PDB file of N, CA and C in Angstrom:
ATOM      1  N   MET A 127       0.842  -1.182   0.000  1.00  0.00           N
ATOM      2  CA  MET A 127       0.000   0.000   0.000  1.00  0.00           C
ATOM      3  C   MET A 127       0.882   1.239   0.000  1.00  0.00           C
ATOM      4  N   LYS A 128       0.520   2.176  -0.841  1.00  0.00           N
ATOM      5  CA  LYS A 128       1.232   3.451  -0.933  1.00  0.00           C
ATOM      6  C   LYS A 128       0.312   4.539  -0.399  1.00  0.00           C
ATOM      7  N   LEU A 129       0.878   5.417   0.410  1.00  0.00           N
ATOM      8  CA  LEU A 129       0.138   6.547   0.957  1.00  0.00           C
ATOM      9  C   LEU A 129       0.826   7.843   0.564  1.00  0.00           C
ATOM     10  N   PHE A 130       0.038   8.871   0.309  1.00  0.00           N
ATOM     11  CA  PHE A 130       0.604  10.204   0.144  1.00  0.00           C
ATOM     12  C   PHE A 130      -0.445  11.222   0.569  1.00  0.00           C
ATOM     13  N   GLU A 131       0.022  12.397   0.935  1.00  0.00           N
ATOM     14  CA  GLU A 131      -0.864  13.471   1.384  1.00  0.00           C
ATOM     15  C   GLU A 131      -0.788  14.624   0.407  1.00  0.00           C
ATOM     16  N   CYS A 132      -1.877  15.337   0.318  1.00  0.00           N
ATOM     17  CA  CYS A 132      -1.919  16.513  -0.546  1.00  0.00           C
ATOM     18  C   CYS A 132      -2.755  17.585   0.140  1.00  0.00           C
ATOM     19  N   ARG A 133      -2.223  18.783   0.195  1.00  0.00           N
ATOM     20  CA  ARG A 133      -2.971  19.908   0.764  1.00  0.00           C
ATOM     21  C   ARG A 133      -3.631  20.672  -0.387  1.00  0.00           C
ATOM     22  N   VAL A 134      -4.905  20.953  -0.259  1.00  0.00           N
ATOM     23  CA  VAL A 134      -5.657  21.659  -1.294  1.00  0.00           C
ATOM     24  C   VAL A 134      -5.202  23.114  -1.317  1.00  0.00           C
ATOM     25  N   GLN A 135      -4.670  23.553  -2.461  1.00  0.00           N
ATOM     26  CA  GLN A 135      -4.167  24.918  -2.609  1.00  0.00           C
ATOM     27  C   GLN A 135      -5.149  25.829  -3.341  1.00  0.00           C
ATOM     28  N   SER A 136      -6.044  25.243  -4.123  1.00  0.00           N
ATOM     29  CA  SER A 136      -6.994  26.018  -4.916  1.00  0.00           C
ATOM     30  C   SER A 136      -7.967  26.771  -4.004  1.00  0.00           C
ATOM     31  N   PHE A 137      -8.200  28.034  -4.305  1.00  0.00           N
ATOM     32  CA  PHE A 137      -9.131  28.812  -3.486  1.00  0.00           C
ATOM     33  C   PHE A 137     -10.550  28.260  -3.588  1.00  0.00           C
ATOM     34  N   GLN A 138     -10.837  27.473  -4.624  1.00  0.00           N
ATOM     35  CA  GLN A 138     -12.162  26.874  -4.787  1.00  0.00           C
ATOM     36  C   GLN A 138     -12.283  25.544  -4.055  1.00  0.00           C
ATOM     37  N   GLY A 139     -11.186  25.048  -3.509  1.00  0.00           N
ATOM     38  CA  GLY A 139     -11.206  23.748  -2.856  1.00  0.00           C
ATOM     39  C   GLY A 139     -11.238  22.635  -3.897  1.00  0.00           C
ATOM     40  N   LEU A 140     -11.635  21.457  -3.478  1.00  0.00           N
ATOM     41  CA  LEU A 140     -11.754  20.323  -4.398  1.00  0.00           C
ATOM     42  C   LEU A 140     -13.112  20.453  -5.091  1.00  0.00           C
ATOM     43  N   HIS A 141     -13.116  21.052  -6.265  1.00  0.00           N
ATOM     44  CA  HIS A 141     -14.361  21.317  -6.981  1.00  0.00           C
ATOM     45  C   HIS A 141     -14.570  20.287  -8.095  1.00  0.00           C
ATOM     46  N   ALA A 142     -15.638  20.428  -8.848  1.00  0.00           N
ATOM     47  CA  ALA A 142     -16.043  19.429  -9.845  1.00  0.00           C
ATOM     48  C   ALA A 142     -14.965  19.150 -10.886  1.00  0.00           C
ATOM     49  N   LEU A 143     -14.338  20.187 -11.420  1.00  0.00           N
ATOM     50  CA  LEU A 143     -13.321  19.980 -12.457  1.00  0.00           C
ATOM     51  C   LEU A 143     -12.117  19.231 -11.901  1.00  0.00           C
ATOM     52  N   SER A 144     -11.675  19.600 -10.715  1.00  0.00           N
ATOM     53  CA  SER A 144     -10.544  18.908 -10.081  1.00  0.00           C
ATOM     54  C   SER A 144     -10.894  17.453  -9.799  1.00  0.00           C
ATOM     55  N   ALA A 145     -12.089  17.234  -9.290  1.00  0.00           N
ATOM     56  CA  ALA A 145     -12.525  15.870  -8.984  1.00  0.00           C
ATOM     57  C   ALA A 145     -12.594  15.038 -10.260  1.00  0.00           C
ATOM     58  N   MET A 146     -13.064  15.635 -11.336  1.00  0.00           N
ATOM     59  CA  MET A 146     -13.173  14.919 -12.603  1.00  0.00           C
ATOM     60  C   MET A 146     -11.781  14.560 -13.144  1.00  0.00           C
ATOM     61  N   ARG A 147     -10.850  15.471 -13.038  1.00  0.00           N
ATOM     62  CA  ARG A 147      -9.488  15.190 -13.516  1.00  0.00           C
ATOM     63  C   ARG A 147      -8.844  14.070 -12.707  1.00  0.00           C
ATOM     64  N   LEU A 148      -9.026  14.102 -11.395  1.00  0.00           N
ATOM     65  CA  LEU A 148      -8.469  13.049 -10.547  1.00  0.00           C
ATOM     66  C   LEU A 148      -9.115  11.693 -10.854  1.00  0.00           C
ATOM     67  N   ALA A 149     -10.434  11.682 -10.960  1.00  0.00           N
ATOM     68  CA  ALA A 149     -11.155  10.434 -11.217  1.00  0.00           C
ATOM     69  C   ALA A 149     -10.765   9.845 -12.568  1.00  0.00           C
ATOM     70  N   ARG A 150     -10.671  10.695 -13.571  1.00  0.00           N
ATOM     71  CA  ARG A 150     -10.317  10.228 -14.915  1.00  0.00           C
ATOM     72  C   ARG A 150      -8.939   9.572 -14.917  1.00  0.00           C
ATOM     73  N   GLU A 151      -7.999  10.171 -14.208  1.00  0.00           N
ATOM     74  CA  GLU A 151      -6.647   9.602 -14.145  1.00  0.00           C
ATOM     75  C   GLU A 151      -6.640   8.318 -13.319  1.00  0.00           C
ATOM     76  N   ALA A 152      -7.368   8.306 -12.209  1.00  0.00           N
ATOM     77  CA  ALA A 152      -7.414   7.124 -11.338  1.00  0.00           C
ATOM     78  C   ALA A 152      -8.014   5.925 -12.064  1.00  0.00           C
ATOM     79  N   GLN A 153      -8.962   6.174 -12.946  1.00  0.00           N
ATOM     80  CA  GLN A 153      -9.622   5.093 -13.667  1.00  0.00           C
ATOM     81  C   GLN A 153      -8.679   4.352 -14.617  1.00  0.00           C
ATOM     82  N   LYS A 154      -7.537   4.922 -14.895  1.00  0.00           N
ATOM     83  CA  LYS A 154      -6.552   4.286 -15.779  1.00  0.00           C
ATOM     84  C   LYS A 154      -5.794   3.159 -15.074  1.00  0.00           C
ATOM     85  N   PHE A 155      -5.937   3.085 -13.751  1.00  0.00           N
ATOM     86  CA  PHE A 155      -5.196   2.106 -12.960  1.00  0.00           C
ATOM     87  C   PHE A 155      -6.140   1.063 -12.374  1.00  0.00           C
ATOM     88  N   SER A 156      -5.613  -0.137 -12.184  1.00  0.00           N
ATOM     89  CA  SER A 156      -6.431  -1.209 -11.614  1.00  0.00           C
ATOM     90  C   SER A 156      -6.461  -1.163 -10.082  1.00  0.00           C
ATOM     91  N   SER A 157      -5.522  -0.470  -9.475  1.00  0.00           N
ATOM     92  CA  SER A 157      -5.447  -0.380  -8.015  1.00  0.00           C
ATOM     93  C   SER A 157      -6.675   0.294  -7.416  1.00  0.00           C
ATOM     94  N   MET A 158      -6.993  -0.064  -6.187  1.00  0.00           N
ATOM     95  CA  MET A 158      -8.042   0.605  -5.414  1.00  0.00           C
ATOM     96  C   MET A 158      -7.418   1.879  -4.863  1.00  0.00           C
ATOM     97  N   ILE A 159      -8.070   3.011  -5.080  1.00  0.00           N
ATOM     98  CA  ILE A 159      -7.537   4.302  -4.648  1.00  0.00           C
ATOM     99  C   ILE A 159      -8.594   5.003  -3.811  1.00  0.00           C
ATOM    100  N   VAL A 160      -8.242   5.318  -2.583  1.00  0.00           N
ATOM    101  CA  VAL A 160      -9.173   5.928  -1.636  1.00  0.00           C
ATOM    102  C   VAL A 160      -8.584   7.256  -1.147  1.00  0.00           C
ATOM    103  N   ALA A 161      -9.445   8.255  -1.036  1.00  0.00           N
ATOM    104  CA  ALA A 161      -9.055   9.552  -0.474  1.00  0.00           C
ATOM    105  C   ALA A 161      -9.785   9.726   0.849  1.00  0.00           C
ATOM    106  N   VAL A 162      -9.064  10.237   1.849  1.00  0.00           N
ATOM    107  CA  VAL A 162      -9.646  10.442   3.171  1.00  0.00           C
ATOM    108  C   VAL A 162      -9.437  11.898   3.590  1.00  0.00           C
ATOM    109  N   HIS A 163     -10.533  12.533   3.983  1.00  0.00           N
ATOM    110  CA  HIS A 163     -10.488  13.904   4.501  1.00  0.00           C
ATOM    111  C   HIS A 163     -11.342  13.920   5.762  1.00  0.00           C
ATOM    112  N   GLY A 164     -10.697  14.121   6.888  1.00  0.00           N
ATOM    113  CA  GLY A 164     -11.425  14.063   8.157  1.00  0.00           C
ATOM    114  C   GLY A 164     -11.969  12.663   8.361  1.00  0.00           C
ATOM    115  N   GLU A 165     -13.258  12.550   8.559  1.00  0.00           N
ATOM    116  CA  GLU A 165     -13.887  11.241   8.750  1.00  0.00           C
ATOM    117  C   GLU A 165     -14.543  10.731   7.467  1.00  0.00           C
ATOM    118  N   LYS A 166     -14.392  11.485   6.387  1.00  0.00           N
ATOM    119  CA  LYS A 166     -15.008  11.094   5.121  1.00  0.00           C
ATOM    120  C   LYS A 166     -14.008  10.360   4.236  1.00  0.00           C
ATOM    121  N   ARG A 167     -14.515   9.330   3.537  1.00  0.00           N
ATOM    122  CA  ARG A 167     -13.703   8.536   2.616  1.00  0.00           C
ATOM    123  C   ARG A 167     -14.366   8.561   1.248  1.00  0.00           C
ATOM    124  N   ALA A 168     -13.533   8.493   0.198  1.00  0.00           N
ATOM    125  CA  ALA A 168     -14.081   8.479  -1.158  1.00  0.00           C
ATOM    126  C   ALA A 168     -13.248   7.584  -2.058  1.00  0.00           C
ATOM    127  N   ASN A 169     -13.945   6.879  -2.927  1.00  0.00           N
ATOM    128  CA  ASN A 169     -13.285   6.144  -3.994  1.00  0.00           C
ATOM    129  C   ASN A 169     -12.864   7.201  -5.012  1.00  0.00           C
ATOM    130  N   VAL A 170     -11.574   7.308  -5.281  1.00  0.00           N
ATOM    131  CA  VAL A 170     -11.071   8.372  -6.147  1.00  0.00           C
ATOM    132  C   VAL A 170     -11.558   8.201  -7.585  1.00  0.00           C
ATOM    133  N   LYS A 171     -11.983   7.028  -7.954  1.00  0.00           N
ATOM    134  CA  LYS A 171     -12.477   6.791  -9.310  1.00  0.00           C
ATOM    135  C   LYS A 171     -13.913   7.277  -9.490  1.00  0.00           C
ATOM    136  N   ASN A 172     -14.527   7.786  -8.419  1.00  0.00           N
ATOM    137  CA  ASN A 172     -15.910   8.237  -8.443  1.00  0.00           C
ATOM    138  C   ASN A 172     -15.967   9.745  -8.165  1.00  0.00           C
ATOM    139  N   VAL A 173     -16.326  10.526  -9.168  1.00  0.00           N
ATOM    140  CA  VAL A 173     -16.345  11.988  -9.058  1.00  0.00           C
ATOM    141  C   VAL A 173     -17.254  12.465  -7.926  1.00  0.00           C
ATOM    142  N   MET A 174     -18.437  11.891  -7.824  1.00  0.00           N
ATOM    143  CA  MET A 174     -19.387  12.335  -6.802  1.00  0.00           C
ATOM    144  C   MET A 174     -18.869  12.059  -5.390  1.00  0.00           C
ATOM    145  N   GLU A 175     -18.222  10.924  -5.204  1.00  0.00           N
ATOM    146  CA  GLU A 175     -17.653  10.625  -3.890  1.00  0.00           C
ATOM    147  C   GLU A 175     -16.538  11.606  -3.551  1.00  0.00           C
ATOM    148  N   LEU A 176     -15.710  11.938  -4.534  1.00  0.00           N
ATOM    149  CA  LEU A 176     -14.638  12.915  -4.299  1.00  0.00           C
ATOM    150  C   LEU A 176     -15.214  14.264  -3.889  1.00  0.00           C
ATOM    151  N   MET A 177     -16.217  14.714  -4.601  1.00  0.00           N
ATOM    152  CA  MET A 177     -16.835  16.001  -4.267  1.00  0.00           C
ATOM    153  C   MET A 177     -17.483  15.946  -2.889  1.00  0.00           C
ATOM    154  N   GLY A 178     -17.941  14.763  -2.490  1.00  0.00           N
ATOM    155  CA  GLY A 178     -18.550  14.585  -1.177  1.00  0.00           C
ATOM    156  C   GLY A 178     -17.582  14.775  -0.019  1.00  0.00           C
ATOM    157  N   LEU A 179     -16.284  14.786  -0.308  1.00  0.00           N
ATOM    158  CA  LEU A 179     -15.295  15.048   0.745  1.00  0.00           C
ATOM    159  C   LEU A 179     -15.402  16.486   1.246  1.00  0.00           C
ATOM    160  N   ARG A 180     -15.897  17.364   0.379  1.00  0.00           N
ATOM    161  CA  ARG A 180     -16.040  18.792   0.717  1.00  0.00           C
ATOM    162  C   ARG A 180     -14.741  19.379   1.275  1.00  0.00           C
ATOM    163  N   ALA A 181     -13.669  19.138   0.546  1.00  0.00           N
ATOM    164  CA  ALA A 181     -12.349  19.615   0.962  1.00  0.00           C
ATOM    165  C   ALA A 181     -12.133  21.050   0.481  1.00  0.00           C
ATOM    166  N   ALA A 182     -12.070  21.979   1.411  1.00  0.00           N
ATOM    167  CA  ALA A 182     -11.875  23.389   1.103  1.00  0.00           C
ATOM    168  C   ALA A 182     -10.372  23.702   1.010  1.00  0.00           C
ATOM    169  N   LYS A 183     -10.059  24.920   0.611  1.00  0.00           N
ATOM    170  CA  LYS A 183      -8.664  25.339   0.535  1.00  0.00           C
ATOM    171  C   LYS A 183      -7.991  25.114   1.885  1.00  0.00           C
ATOM    172  N   GLY A 184      -6.806  24.532   1.847  1.00  0.00           N
ATOM    173  CA  GLY A 184      -6.049  24.266   3.058  1.00  0.00           C
ATOM    174  C   GLY A 184      -6.291  22.887   3.644  1.00  0.00           C
ATOM    175  N   ALA A 185      -7.303  22.189   3.132  1.00  0.00           N
ATOM    176  CA  ALA A 185      -7.629  20.853   3.645  1.00  0.00           C
ATOM    177  C   ALA A 185      -6.523  19.859   3.283  1.00  0.00           C
ATOM    178  N   GLU A 186      -6.290  18.937   4.168  1.00  0.00           N
ATOM    179  CA  GLU A 186      -5.309  17.867   3.954  1.00  0.00           C
ATOM    180  C   GLU A 186      -6.077  16.614   3.554  1.00  0.00           C
ATOM    181  N   ILE A 187      -5.719  16.053   2.403  1.00  0.00           N
ATOM    182  CA  ILE A 187      -6.339  14.825   1.920  1.00  0.00           C
ATOM    183  C   ILE A 187      -5.273  13.739   1.880  1.00  0.00           C
ATOM    184  N   VAL A 188      -5.580  12.593   2.452  1.00  0.00           N
ATOM    185  CA  VAL A 188      -4.667  11.455   2.435  1.00  0.00           C
ATOM    186  C   VAL A 188      -5.173  10.461   1.392  1.00  0.00           C
ATOM    187  N   PHE A 189      -4.276  10.048   0.522  1.00  0.00           N
ATOM    188  CA  PHE A 189      -4.606   9.079  -0.519  1.00  0.00           C
ATOM    189  C   PHE A 189      -3.952   7.750  -0.186  1.00  0.00           C
ATOM    190  N   ALA A 190      -4.707   6.673  -0.328  1.00  0.00           N
ATOM    191  CA  ALA A 190      -4.199   5.319  -0.127  1.00  0.00           C
ATOM    192  C   ALA A 190      -4.403   4.552  -1.428  1.00  0.00           C
ATOM    193  N   VAL A 191      -3.311   3.965  -1.927  1.00  0.00           N
ATOM    194  CA  VAL A 191      -3.354   3.251  -3.197  1.00  0.00           C
ATOM    195  C   VAL A 191      -2.882   1.822  -2.951  1.00  0.00           C
ATOM    196  N   GLU A 192      -3.708   0.850  -3.359  1.00  0.00           N
ATOM    197  CA  GLU A 192      -3.345  -0.542  -3.137  1.00  0.00           C
ATOM    198  C   GLU A 192      -3.739  -1.388  -4.347  1.00  0.00           C
ATOM    199  N   GLY A 193      -2.749  -2.146  -4.846  1.00  0.00           N
ATOM    200  CA  GLY A 193      -3.016  -3.028  -5.979  1.00  0.00           C
ATOM    201  C   GLY A 193      -1.764  -3.279  -6.802  1.00  0.00           C
ATOM    202  N   GLU A 194      -1.960  -3.936  -7.922  1.00  0.00           N
ATOM    203  CA  GLU A 194      -0.844  -4.326  -8.791  1.00  0.00           C
ATOM    204  C   GLU A 194       0.003  -3.145  -9.257  1.00  0.00           C
ATOM    205  N   ASP A 195      -0.650  -2.067  -9.627  1.00  0.00           N
ATOM    206  CA  ASP A 195       0.071  -0.912 -10.174  1.00  0.00           C
ATOM    207  C   ASP A 195       0.102   0.271  -9.197  1.00  0.00           C
ATOM    208  N   GLU A 196       0.139  -0.041  -7.909  1.00  0.00           N
ATOM    209  CA  GLU A 196       0.054   1.008  -6.883  1.00  0.00           C
ATOM    210  C   GLU A 196       1.192   2.018  -6.969  1.00  0.00           C
ATOM    211  N   GLU A 197       2.385   1.556  -7.281  1.00  0.00           N
ATOM    212  CA  GLU A 197       3.539   2.462  -7.368  1.00  0.00           C
ATOM    213  C   GLU A 197       3.310   3.518  -8.445  1.00  0.00           C
ATOM    214  N   ALA A 198       2.962   3.083  -9.637  1.00  0.00           N
ATOM    215  CA  ALA A 198       2.727   4.002 -10.757  1.00  0.00           C
ATOM    216  C   ALA A 198       1.524   4.896 -10.492  1.00  0.00           C
ATOM    217  N   ALA A 199       0.456   4.313  -9.949  1.00  0.00           N
ATOM    218  CA  ALA A 199      -0.757   5.092  -9.676  1.00  0.00           C
ATOM    219  C   ALA A 199      -0.482   6.181  -8.644  1.00  0.00           C
ATOM    220  N   ALA A 200       0.187   5.841  -7.562  1.00  0.00           N
ATOM    221  CA  ALA A 200       0.484   6.816  -6.514  1.00  0.00           C
ATOM    222  C   ALA A 200       1.372   7.933  -7.052  1.00  0.00           C
ATOM    223  N   LYS A 201       2.376   7.567  -7.820  1.00  0.00           N
ATOM    224  CA  LYS A 201       3.299   8.565  -8.376  1.00  0.00           C
ATOM    225  C   LYS A 201       2.558   9.534  -9.297  1.00  0.00           C
ATOM    226  N   LYS A 202       1.730   9.008 -10.190  1.00  0.00           N
ATOM    227  CA  LYS A 202       0.996   9.843 -11.146  1.00  0.00           C
ATOM    228  C   LYS A 202      -0.029  10.729 -10.444  1.00  0.00           C
ATOM    229  N   LEU A 203      -0.798  10.165  -9.524  1.00  0.00           N
ATOM    230  CA  LEU A 203      -1.818  10.935  -8.828  1.00  0.00           C
ATOM    231  C   LEU A 203      -1.231  12.001  -7.913  1.00  0.00           C
ATOM    232  N   GLU A 204      -0.124  11.677  -7.271  1.00  0.00           N
ATOM    233  CA  GLU A 204       0.513  12.672  -6.407  1.00  0.00           C
ATOM    234  C   GLU A 204       1.005  13.856  -7.252  1.00  0.00           C
ATOM    235  N   ALA A 205       1.621  13.572  -8.393  1.00  0.00           N
ATOM    236  CA  ALA A 205       2.079  14.645  -9.268  1.00  0.00           C
ATOM    237  C   ALA A 205       0.896  15.478  -9.767  1.00  0.00           C
ATOM    238  N   LEU A 206      -0.184  14.818 -10.090  1.00  0.00           N
ATOM    239  CA  LEU A 206      -1.373  15.505 -10.571  1.00  0.00           C
ATOM    240  C   LEU A 206      -1.965  16.400  -9.480  1.00  0.00           C
ATOM    241  N   CYS A 207      -2.041  15.894  -8.279  1.00  0.00           N
ATOM    242  CA  CYS A 207      -2.560  16.680  -7.146  1.00  0.00           C
ATOM    243  C   CYS A 207      -1.715  17.919  -6.908  1.00  0.00           C
ATOM    244  N   ARG A 208      -0.428  17.768  -6.970  1.00  0.00           N
ATOM    245  CA  ARG A 208       0.472  18.888  -6.707  1.00  0.00           C
ATOM    246  C   ARG A 208       0.398  19.940  -7.824  1.00  0.00           C
ATOM    247  N   SER A 209       0.013  19.524  -9.033  1.00  0.00           N
ATOM    248  CA  SER A 209      -0.015  20.464 -10.144  1.00  0.00           C
ATOM    249  C   SER A 209      -1.280  21.329 -10.186  1.00  0.00           C
ATOM    250  N   PHE A 210      -2.412  20.822  -9.719  1.00  0.00           N
ATOM    251  CA  PHE A 210      -3.632  21.633  -9.851  1.00  0.00           C
ATOM    252  C   PHE A 210      -4.536  21.656  -8.633  1.00  0.00           C
ATOM    253  N   LEU A 211      -4.290  20.840  -7.654  1.00  0.00           N
ATOM    254  CA  LEU A 211      -5.191  20.791  -6.506  1.00  0.00           C
ATOM    255  C   LEU A 211      -4.681  21.754  -5.471  1.00  0.00           C
TER     256      LEU A 211
END
C-alpha cells in the first residue's frame, strides 16, 4: 500500500473539475484508490464521492493506493494533485 498526502491549494477547494481530472486519471489504474479527509472517505475513481469530501482550501487529503500498479498510480496521482489541486 502506498500513501501520500496533498494539501488543497486552490481557493475553490476540491471542486467538480478537479474531482473529474483526478477520477479520470485514477480510472486508468487497476489499483483501489481511496481519499480520506477528516472522517469522510471516497473512492477516487468516483467523481461524486470525491466532491462529497467537501475539501476546502487548506484541507489535507490522504490518498491510499493498493493493488498491482500502486507504485505508478500513486506517483501519477501525487504529481497531478500537486499540479492543480
